[in-house]
Tab-separated table of C-alpha atoms and ligand atoms in Angstrom:
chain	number	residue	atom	x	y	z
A	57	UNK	CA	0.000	0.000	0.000
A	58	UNK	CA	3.067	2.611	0.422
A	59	UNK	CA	5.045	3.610	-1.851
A	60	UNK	CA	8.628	4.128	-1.381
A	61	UNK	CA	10.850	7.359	-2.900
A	62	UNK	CA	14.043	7.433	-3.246
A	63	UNK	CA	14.565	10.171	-1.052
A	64	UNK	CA	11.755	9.136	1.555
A	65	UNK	CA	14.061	6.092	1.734
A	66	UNK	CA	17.234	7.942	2.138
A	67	UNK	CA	15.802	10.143	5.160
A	68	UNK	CA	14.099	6.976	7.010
A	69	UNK	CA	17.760	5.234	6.388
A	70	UNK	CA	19.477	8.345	8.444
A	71	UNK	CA	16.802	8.049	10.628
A	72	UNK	CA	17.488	4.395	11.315
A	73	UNK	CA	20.922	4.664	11.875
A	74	UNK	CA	20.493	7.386	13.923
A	75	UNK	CA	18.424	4.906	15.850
A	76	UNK	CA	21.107	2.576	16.349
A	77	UNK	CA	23.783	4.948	17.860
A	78	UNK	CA	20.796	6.241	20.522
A	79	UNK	CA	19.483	2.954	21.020
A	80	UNK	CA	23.605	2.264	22.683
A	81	UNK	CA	22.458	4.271	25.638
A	82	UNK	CA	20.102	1.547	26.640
A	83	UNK	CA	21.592	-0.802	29.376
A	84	UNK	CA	24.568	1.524	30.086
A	85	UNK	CA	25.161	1.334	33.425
A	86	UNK	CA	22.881	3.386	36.065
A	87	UNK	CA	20.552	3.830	32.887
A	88	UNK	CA	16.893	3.785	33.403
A	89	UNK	CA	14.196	5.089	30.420
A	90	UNK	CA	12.249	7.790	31.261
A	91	UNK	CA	8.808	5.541	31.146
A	92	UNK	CA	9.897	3.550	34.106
A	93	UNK	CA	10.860	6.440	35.801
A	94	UNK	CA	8.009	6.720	38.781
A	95	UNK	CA	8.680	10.277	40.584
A	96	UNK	CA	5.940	11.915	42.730
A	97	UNK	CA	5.044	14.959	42.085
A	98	UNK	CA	7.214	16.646	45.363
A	99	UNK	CA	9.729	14.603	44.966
A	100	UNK	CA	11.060	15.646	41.500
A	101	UNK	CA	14.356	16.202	40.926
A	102	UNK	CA	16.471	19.198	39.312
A	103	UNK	CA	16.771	17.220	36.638
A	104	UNK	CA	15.313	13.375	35.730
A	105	UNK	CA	18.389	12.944	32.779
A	106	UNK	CA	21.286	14.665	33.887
A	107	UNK	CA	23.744	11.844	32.388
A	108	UNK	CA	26.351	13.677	30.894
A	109	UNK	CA	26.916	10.569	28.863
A	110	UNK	CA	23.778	10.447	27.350
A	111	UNK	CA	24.074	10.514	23.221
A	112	UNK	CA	21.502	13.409	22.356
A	113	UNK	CA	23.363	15.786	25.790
A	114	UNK	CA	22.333	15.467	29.143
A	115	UNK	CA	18.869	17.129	29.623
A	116	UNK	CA	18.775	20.836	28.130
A	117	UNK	CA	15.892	21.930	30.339
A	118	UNK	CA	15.262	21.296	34.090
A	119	UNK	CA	12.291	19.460	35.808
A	120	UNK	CA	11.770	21.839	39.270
A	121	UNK	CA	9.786	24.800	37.775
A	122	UNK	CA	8.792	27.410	39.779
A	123	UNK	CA	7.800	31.189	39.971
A	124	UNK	CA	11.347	32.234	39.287
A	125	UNK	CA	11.307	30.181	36.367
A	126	UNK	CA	8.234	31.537	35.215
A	127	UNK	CA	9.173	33.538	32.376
A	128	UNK	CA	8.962	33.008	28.314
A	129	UNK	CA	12.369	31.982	28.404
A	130	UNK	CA	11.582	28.865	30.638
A	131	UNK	CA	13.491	26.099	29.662
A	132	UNK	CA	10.550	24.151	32.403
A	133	UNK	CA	10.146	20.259	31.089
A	134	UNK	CA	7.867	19.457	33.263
A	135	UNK	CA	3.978	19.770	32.072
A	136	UNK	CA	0.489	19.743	33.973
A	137	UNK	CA	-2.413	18.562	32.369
A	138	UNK	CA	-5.697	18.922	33.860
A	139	UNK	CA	-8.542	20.646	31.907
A	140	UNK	CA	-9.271	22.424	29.016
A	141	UNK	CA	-8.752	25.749	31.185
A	142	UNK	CA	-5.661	24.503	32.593
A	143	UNK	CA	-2.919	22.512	30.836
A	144	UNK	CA	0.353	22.807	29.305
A	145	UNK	CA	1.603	21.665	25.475
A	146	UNK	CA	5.162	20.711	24.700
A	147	UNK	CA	6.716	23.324	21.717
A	148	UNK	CA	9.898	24.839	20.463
A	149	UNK	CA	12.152	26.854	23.010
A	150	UNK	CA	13.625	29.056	20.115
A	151	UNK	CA	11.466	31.014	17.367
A	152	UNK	CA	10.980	29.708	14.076
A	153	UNK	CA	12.365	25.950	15.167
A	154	UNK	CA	10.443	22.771	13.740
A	155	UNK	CA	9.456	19.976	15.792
A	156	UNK	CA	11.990	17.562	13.729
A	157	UNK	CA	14.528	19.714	14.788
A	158	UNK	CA	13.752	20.192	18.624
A	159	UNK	CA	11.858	17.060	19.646
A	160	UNK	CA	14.485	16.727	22.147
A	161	UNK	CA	14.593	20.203	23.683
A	162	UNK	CA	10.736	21.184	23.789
A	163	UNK	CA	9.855	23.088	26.865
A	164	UNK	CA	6.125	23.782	28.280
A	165	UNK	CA	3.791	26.352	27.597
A	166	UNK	CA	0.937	26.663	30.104
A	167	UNK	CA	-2.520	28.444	30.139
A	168	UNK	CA	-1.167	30.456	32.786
A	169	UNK	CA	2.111	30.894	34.979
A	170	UNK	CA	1.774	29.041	37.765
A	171	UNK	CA	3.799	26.152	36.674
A	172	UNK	CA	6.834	28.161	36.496
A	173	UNK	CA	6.741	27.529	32.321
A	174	UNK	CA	6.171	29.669	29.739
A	175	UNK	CA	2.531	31.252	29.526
A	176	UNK	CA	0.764	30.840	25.986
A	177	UNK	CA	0.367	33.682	23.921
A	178	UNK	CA	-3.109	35.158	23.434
A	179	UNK	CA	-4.035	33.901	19.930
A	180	UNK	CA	-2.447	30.507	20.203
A	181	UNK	CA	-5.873	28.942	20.641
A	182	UNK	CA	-8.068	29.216	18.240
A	183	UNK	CA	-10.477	26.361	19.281
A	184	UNK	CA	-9.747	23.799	22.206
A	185	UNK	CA	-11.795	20.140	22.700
A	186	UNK	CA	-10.775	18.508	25.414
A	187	UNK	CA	-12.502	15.041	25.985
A	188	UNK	CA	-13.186	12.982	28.891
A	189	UNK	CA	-13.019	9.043	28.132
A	190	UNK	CA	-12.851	5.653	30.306
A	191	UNK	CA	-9.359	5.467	29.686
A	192	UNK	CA	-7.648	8.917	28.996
A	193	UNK	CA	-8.219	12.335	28.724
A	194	UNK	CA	-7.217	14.498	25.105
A	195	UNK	CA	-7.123	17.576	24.139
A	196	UNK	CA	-7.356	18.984	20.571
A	197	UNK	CA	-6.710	22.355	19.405
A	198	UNK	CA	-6.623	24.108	16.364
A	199	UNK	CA	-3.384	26.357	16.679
A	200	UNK	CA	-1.518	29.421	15.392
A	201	UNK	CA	1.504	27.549	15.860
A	202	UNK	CA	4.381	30.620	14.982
A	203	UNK	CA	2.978	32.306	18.503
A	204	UNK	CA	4.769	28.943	20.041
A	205	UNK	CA	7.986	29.097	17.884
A	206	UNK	CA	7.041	26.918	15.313
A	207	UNK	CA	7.289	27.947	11.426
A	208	UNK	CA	4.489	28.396	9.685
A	209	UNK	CA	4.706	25.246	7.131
A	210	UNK	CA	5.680	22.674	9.899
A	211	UNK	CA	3.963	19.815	9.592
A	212	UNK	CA	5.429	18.957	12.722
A	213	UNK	CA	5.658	15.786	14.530
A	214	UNK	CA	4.560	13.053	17.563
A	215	UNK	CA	6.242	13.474	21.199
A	216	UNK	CA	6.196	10.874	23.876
A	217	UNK	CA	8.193	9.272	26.850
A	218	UNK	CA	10.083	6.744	24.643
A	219	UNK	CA	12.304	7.627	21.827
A	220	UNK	CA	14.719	5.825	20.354
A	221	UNK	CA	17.216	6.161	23.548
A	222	UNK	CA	14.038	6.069	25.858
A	223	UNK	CA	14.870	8.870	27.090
A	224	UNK	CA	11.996	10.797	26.026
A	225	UNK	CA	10.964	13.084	23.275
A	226	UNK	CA	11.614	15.765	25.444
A	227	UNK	CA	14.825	14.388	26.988
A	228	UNK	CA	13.461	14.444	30.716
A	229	UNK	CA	9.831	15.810	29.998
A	230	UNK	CA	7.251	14.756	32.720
A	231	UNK	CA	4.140	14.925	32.959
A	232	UNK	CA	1.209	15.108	35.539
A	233	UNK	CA	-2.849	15.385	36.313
A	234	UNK	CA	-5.016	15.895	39.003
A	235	UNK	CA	-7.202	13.755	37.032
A	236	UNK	CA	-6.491	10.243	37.547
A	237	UNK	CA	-5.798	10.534	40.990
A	238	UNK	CA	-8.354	10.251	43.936
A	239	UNK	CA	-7.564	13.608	45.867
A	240	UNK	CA	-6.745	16.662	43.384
A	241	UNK	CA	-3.068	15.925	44.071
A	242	UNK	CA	-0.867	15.842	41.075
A	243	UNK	CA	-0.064	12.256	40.057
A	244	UNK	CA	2.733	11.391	37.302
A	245	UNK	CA	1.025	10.042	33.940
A	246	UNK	CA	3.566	8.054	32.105
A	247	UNK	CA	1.952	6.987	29.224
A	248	UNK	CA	1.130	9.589	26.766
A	249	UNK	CA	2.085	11.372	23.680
A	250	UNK	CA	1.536	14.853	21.384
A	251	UNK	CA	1.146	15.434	17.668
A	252	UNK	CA	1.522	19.007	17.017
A	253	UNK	CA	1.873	20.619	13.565
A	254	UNK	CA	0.258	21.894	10.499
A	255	UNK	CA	-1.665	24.009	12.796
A	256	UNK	CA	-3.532	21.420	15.165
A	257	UNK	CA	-2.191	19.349	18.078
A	258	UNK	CA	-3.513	16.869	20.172
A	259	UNK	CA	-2.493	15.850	23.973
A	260	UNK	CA	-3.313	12.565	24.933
A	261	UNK	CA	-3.076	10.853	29.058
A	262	UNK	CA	-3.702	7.562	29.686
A	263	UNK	CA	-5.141	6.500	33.167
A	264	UNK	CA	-2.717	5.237	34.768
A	265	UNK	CA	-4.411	2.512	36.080
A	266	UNK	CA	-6.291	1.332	32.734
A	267	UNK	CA	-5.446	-2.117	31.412
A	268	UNK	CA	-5.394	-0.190	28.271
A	269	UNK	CA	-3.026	3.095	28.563
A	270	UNK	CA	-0.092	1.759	26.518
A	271	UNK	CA	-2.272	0.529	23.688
A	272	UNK	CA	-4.543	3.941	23.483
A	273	UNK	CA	-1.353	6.075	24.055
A	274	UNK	CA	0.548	3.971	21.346
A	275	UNK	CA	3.824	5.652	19.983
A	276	UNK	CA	4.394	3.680	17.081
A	277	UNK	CA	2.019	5.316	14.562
A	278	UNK	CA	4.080	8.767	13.756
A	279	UNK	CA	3.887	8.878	10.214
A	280	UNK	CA	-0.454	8.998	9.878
A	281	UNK	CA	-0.497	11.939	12.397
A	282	UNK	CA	-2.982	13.693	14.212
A	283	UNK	CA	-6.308	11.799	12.718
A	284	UNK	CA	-5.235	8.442	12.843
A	285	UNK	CA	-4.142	9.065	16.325
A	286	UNK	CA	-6.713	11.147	17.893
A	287	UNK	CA	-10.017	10.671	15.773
A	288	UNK	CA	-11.986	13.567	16.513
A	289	UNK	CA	-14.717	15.939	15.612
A	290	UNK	CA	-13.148	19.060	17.220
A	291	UNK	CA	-14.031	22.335	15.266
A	292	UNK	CA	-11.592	25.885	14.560
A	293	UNK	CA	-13.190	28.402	16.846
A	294	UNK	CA	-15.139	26.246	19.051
A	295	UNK	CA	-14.284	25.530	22.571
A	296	UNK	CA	-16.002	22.865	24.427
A	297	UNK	CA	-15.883	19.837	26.759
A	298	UNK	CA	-17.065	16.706	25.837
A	299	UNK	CA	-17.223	12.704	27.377
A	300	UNK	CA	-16.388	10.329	24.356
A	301	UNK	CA	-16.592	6.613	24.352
A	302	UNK	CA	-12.664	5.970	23.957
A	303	UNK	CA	-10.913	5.646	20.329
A	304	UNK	CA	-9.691	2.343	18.502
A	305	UNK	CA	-6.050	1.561	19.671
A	306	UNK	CA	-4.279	3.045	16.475
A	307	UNK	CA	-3.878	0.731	14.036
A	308	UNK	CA	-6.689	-1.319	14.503
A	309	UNK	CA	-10.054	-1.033	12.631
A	310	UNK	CA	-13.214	-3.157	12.350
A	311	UNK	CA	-14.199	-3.968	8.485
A	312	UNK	CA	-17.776	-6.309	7.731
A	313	UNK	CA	-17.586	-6.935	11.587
A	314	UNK	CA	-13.816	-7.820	11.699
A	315	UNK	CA	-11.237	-6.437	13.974
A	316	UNK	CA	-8.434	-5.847	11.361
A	317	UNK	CA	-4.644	-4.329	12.165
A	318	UNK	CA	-2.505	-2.205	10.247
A	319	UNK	CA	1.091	-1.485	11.246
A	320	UNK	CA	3.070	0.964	10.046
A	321	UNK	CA	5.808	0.135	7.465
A	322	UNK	CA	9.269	0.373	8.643
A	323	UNK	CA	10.278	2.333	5.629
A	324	UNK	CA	9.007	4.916	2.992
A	325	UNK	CA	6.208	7.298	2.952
A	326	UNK	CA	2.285	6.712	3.327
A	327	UNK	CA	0.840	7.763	0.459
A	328	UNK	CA	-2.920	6.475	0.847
A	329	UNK	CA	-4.871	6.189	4.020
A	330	UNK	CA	-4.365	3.196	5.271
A	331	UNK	CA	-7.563	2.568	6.732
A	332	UNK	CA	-10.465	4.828	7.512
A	333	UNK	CA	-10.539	5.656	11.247
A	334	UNK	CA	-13.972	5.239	13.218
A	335	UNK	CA	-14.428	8.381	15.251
A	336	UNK	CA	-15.607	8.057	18.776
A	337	UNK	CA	-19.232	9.207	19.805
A	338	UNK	CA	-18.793	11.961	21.938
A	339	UNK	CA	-21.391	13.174	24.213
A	340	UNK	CA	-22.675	15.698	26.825
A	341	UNK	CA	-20.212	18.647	25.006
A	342	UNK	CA	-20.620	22.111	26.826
A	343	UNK	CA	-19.809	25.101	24.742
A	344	UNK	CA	-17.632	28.041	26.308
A	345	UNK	CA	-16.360	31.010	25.536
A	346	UNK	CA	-12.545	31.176	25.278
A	347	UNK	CA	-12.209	35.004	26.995
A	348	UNK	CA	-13.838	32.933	29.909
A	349	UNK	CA	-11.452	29.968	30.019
A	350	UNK	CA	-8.094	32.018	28.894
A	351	UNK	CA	-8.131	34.743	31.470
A	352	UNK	CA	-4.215	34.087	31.947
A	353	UNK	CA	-2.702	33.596	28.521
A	354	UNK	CA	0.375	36.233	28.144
A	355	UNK	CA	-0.821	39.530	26.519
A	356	UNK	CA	0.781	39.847	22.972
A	357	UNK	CA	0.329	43.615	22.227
A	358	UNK	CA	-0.518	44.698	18.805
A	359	UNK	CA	2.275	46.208	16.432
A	360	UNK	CA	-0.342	48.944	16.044
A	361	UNK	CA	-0.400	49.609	19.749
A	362	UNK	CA	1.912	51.002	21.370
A	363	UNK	CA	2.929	50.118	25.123
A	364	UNK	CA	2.148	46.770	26.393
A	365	UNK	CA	-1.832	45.773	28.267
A	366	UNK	CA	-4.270	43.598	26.818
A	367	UNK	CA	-5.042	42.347	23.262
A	368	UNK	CA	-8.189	41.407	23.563
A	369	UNK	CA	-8.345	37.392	23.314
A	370	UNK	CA	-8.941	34.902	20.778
A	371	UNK	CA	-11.760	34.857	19.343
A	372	UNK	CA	-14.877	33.352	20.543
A	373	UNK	CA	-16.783	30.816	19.693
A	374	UNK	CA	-18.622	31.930	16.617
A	375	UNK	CA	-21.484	29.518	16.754
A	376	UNK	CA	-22.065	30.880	19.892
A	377	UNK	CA	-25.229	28.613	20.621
A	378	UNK	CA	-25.011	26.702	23.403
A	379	UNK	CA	-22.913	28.862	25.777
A	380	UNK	CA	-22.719	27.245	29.122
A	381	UNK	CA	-24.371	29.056	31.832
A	382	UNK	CA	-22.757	29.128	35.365
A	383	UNK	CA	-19.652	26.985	34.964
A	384	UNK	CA	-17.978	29.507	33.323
A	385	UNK	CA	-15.352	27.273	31.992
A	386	UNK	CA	-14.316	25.922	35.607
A	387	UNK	CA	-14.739	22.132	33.143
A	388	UNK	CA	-14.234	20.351	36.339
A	389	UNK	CA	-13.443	16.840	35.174
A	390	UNK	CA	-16.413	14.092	35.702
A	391	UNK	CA	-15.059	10.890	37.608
A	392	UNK	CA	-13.678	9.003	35.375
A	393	UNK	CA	-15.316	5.752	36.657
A	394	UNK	CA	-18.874	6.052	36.238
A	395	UNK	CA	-18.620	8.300	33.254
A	396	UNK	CA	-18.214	6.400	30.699
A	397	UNK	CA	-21.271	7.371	27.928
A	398	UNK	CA	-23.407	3.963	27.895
A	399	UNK	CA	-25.861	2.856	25.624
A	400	UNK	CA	-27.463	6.200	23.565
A	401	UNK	CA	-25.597	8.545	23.883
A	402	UNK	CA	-26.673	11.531	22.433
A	403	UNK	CA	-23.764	13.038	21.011
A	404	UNK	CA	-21.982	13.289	17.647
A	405	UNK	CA	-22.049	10.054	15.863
A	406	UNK	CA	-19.600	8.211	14.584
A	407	UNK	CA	-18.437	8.731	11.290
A	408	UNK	CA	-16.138	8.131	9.188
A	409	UNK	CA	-12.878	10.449	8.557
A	410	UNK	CA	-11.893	10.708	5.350
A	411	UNK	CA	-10.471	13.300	3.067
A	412	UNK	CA	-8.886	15.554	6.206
A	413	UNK	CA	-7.060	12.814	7.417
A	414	UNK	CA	-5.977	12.229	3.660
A	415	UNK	CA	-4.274	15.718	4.001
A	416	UNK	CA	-3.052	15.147	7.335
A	417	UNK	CA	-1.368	11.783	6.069
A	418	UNK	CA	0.566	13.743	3.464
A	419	UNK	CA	1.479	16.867	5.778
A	420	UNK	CA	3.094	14.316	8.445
A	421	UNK	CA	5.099	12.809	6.098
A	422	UNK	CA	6.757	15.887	4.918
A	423	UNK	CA	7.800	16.397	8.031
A	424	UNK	CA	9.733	14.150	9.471
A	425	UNK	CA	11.551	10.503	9.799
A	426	UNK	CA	10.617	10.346	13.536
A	427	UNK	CA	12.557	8.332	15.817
A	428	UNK	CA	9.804	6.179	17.487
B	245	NAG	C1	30.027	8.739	31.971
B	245	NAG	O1	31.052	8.029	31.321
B	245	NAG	C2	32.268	8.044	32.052
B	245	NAG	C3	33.340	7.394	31.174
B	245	NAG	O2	32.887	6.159	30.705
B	245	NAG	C4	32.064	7.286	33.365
B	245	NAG	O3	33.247	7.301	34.116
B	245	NAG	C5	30.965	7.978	34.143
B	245	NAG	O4	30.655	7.239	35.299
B	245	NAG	C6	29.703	8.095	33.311
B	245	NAG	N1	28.732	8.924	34.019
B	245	NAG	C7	27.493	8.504	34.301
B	245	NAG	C8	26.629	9.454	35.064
B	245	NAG	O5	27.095	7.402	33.975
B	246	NAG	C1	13.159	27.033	41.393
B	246	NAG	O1	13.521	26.321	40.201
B	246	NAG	C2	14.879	26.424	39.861
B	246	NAG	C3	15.063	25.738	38.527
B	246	NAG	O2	14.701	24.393	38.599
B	246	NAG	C4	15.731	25.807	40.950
B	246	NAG	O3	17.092	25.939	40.620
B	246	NAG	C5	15.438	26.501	42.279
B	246	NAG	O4	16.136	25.823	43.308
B	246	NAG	C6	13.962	26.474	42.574
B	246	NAG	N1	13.664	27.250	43.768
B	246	NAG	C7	13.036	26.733	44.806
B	246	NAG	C8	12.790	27.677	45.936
B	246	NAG	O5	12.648	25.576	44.829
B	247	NAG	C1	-0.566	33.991	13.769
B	247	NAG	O1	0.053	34.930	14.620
B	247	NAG	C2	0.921	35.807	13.921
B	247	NAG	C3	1.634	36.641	14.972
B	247	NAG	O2	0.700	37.365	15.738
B	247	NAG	C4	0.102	36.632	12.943
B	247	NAG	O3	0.963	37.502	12.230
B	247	NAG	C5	-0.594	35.700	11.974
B	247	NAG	O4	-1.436	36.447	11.139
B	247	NAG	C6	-1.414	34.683	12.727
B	247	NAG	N1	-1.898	33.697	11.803
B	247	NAG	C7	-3.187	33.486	11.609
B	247	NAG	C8	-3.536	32.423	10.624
B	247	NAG	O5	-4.040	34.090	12.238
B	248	NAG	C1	-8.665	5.691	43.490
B	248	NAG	O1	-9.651	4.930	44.102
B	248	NAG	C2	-10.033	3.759	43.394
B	248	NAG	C3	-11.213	3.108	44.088
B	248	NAG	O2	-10.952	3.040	45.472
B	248	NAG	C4	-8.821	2.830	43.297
B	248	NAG	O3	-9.150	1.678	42.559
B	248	NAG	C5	-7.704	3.570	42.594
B	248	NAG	O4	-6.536	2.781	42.563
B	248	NAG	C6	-7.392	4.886	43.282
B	248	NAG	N1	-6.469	5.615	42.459
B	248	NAG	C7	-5.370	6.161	42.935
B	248	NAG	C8	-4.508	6.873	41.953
B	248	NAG	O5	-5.064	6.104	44.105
């Protein structure tokens, strides 16, 4: 079904030997990979890879953020993921940097400072949906990706704890919820990933406790990007919360009432979708209004406009319809237990993705040989 280039081939051969001089790190002595690296959330170190041995450089970024490292030259790689009103996203530390090029180095950007990371420009979000499911939360955002050093045209790329050294894609990068854990504390997540580029991402934690969190956070599937990987009906300029019945694990689709799986070829480019991708049924979605979820994003005054103060936000949802009344945006996370949607659920129904994800499929593989 793929058909190989010569230079596709050429770049996935680098790649692959680049895997092989990163993959010596594994088994060194006093080496552990990132994944099976269990740290509470007070107990985190300076640093989680400070081996100056390590092939890619020991850590460039630090783990211990706080209000002195609040700034937008954080170099914080430690991200907080809790709601659609308060999260952080892995992106480029420098302007103008791909995600090919800095996959190792990304930093977070928070909705506000109070991770001691950098604070997301006004603007960045152009339309959030973050979903609740049995087994994982995800977030998906349409993005103007330059306001968090990315160029324009990237296509971008997939991060995760593993990487080809297992050290992580960032080196180091942890992450934690309140929302798998039973008291609002902050409990690590180890199993998760990010596809960012061509101006959407998608964040995606697994429960930590779910039979299923390595399959649903899978790493493997790189090269078919953001809608093979999170299937979703998530709109530019809407912001909402919905519960979804969870996805497929990637790679695995039902045809005539057969469970079928794909796997990605080791080589060459994916030039025709490999399979169409059943989109989960999504239900109870609450509408809000981005000026009331985004109250902390960094103010990014207008060239116009002299002196500093507040642009006003992104826009707003234009549809506008179902605006949520009290909550104002507060999407406090349902348990995760009870909630999954049962039977009829009145949401969005499933469909079938098809010519976006074509488009997707081609803008991935632009991008980059990605080191799984
Ligand atoms: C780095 O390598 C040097 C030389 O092999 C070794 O002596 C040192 O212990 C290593 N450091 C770590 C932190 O593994
Ligand atoms: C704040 O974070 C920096 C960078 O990790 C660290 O060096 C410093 O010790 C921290 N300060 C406190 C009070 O924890
Ligand atoms: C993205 O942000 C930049 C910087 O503010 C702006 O120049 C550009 O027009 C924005 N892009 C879109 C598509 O809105
Ligand atoms: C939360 O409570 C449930 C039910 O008592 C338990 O199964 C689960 O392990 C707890 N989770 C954590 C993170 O402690």
């Amino acid at each position: 079904m793929s058909v190989v280039t010569r230079s596709s081939f050429l770049a996935v051969a680098a790649a692959l030997s680049v895997q092989v001089v990163l993959g010596q790190d594994i088994g060194q002595p006093g080496f552990t990979a990132l994944y099976d690296k269990h740290i509470p959330y007070n107990q985190i170190p300076y640093q989680v890879d400070p081996d100056p041995n390590a092939t890619r450089g020991p850590q460039a970024g630090y783990n211990i953020c706080n209000s002195t490292t609040a700034t937008q030259t954080s170099e914080c790689q430690t991200m907080i993921f809790n709601a659609i009103d308060d999260f952080c996203l892995w992106s480029s530390p420098q302007p103008d940097q791909p995600i090919s090029d800095t996959e190792a180095v990304e930093v977070a950007w928070c909705t506000s400072n109070k991770y001691g990371a950098r604070t997301i420009p006004q603007g960045t979000l152009t339309g959030v949906q973050f979903l609740t499911t049995p087994d994982y939360i995800e977030m998906i955002a349409f993005i103007n990706q330059t306001l968090i050093n990315l160029p324009a045209d990237d296509f971008g790329g997939e991060l995760d704890p593993h990487g080809a050294d297992l050290r992580g894609n960032p080196m180091g990068g942890l992450v934690y919820s309140t929302h798998f854990t039973n008291d609002s504390s902050l409990g690590q997540v180890s199993d998760w990933n990010e596809f960012i580029g061509g101006g959407q991402m998608c964040i995606k934690l697994c429960n930590p406790s779910s039979p299923n969190r390595a399959n649903l956070c899978e790493n493997r599937y790189d090269l078919i990007g953001l809608s093979f990987n999170c299937p979703n009906q998530a709109q530019d300029n809407v912001f909402e919360t919905c519960d979804s019945d969870n996805q497929d694990p990637v790679g695995t689709y039902t045809t005539n009432g057969q469970v079928m799986t794909w796997s990605q070829p080791a080589v060459g480019p994916i030039t025709t979708l490999p399979y169409s991708v059943r989109i989960p049924s999504s239900s109870n979605c609450q509408t809000l209004q981005s000026t009331d979820l985004y109250t902390s994003l960094l103010a990014v005054a207008s060239p116009s406009a002299s002196g500093s103060s507040g642009a006003s936000a992104t826009p707003t949802a234009s549809g506008g319809a179902k605006t949520s009344g009290g909550s104002s945006g507060a999407a406090s996370r349902t348990s995760s237990g009870g909630a999954a949607p049962t039977g009829a659920s009145q949401g969005n129904a499933a469909s079938v993705n098809g010519v976006s994800a074509f488009a997707t499929v081609f803008g991935v593989l632009a991008a980059v040989a990605f080191l799984a």
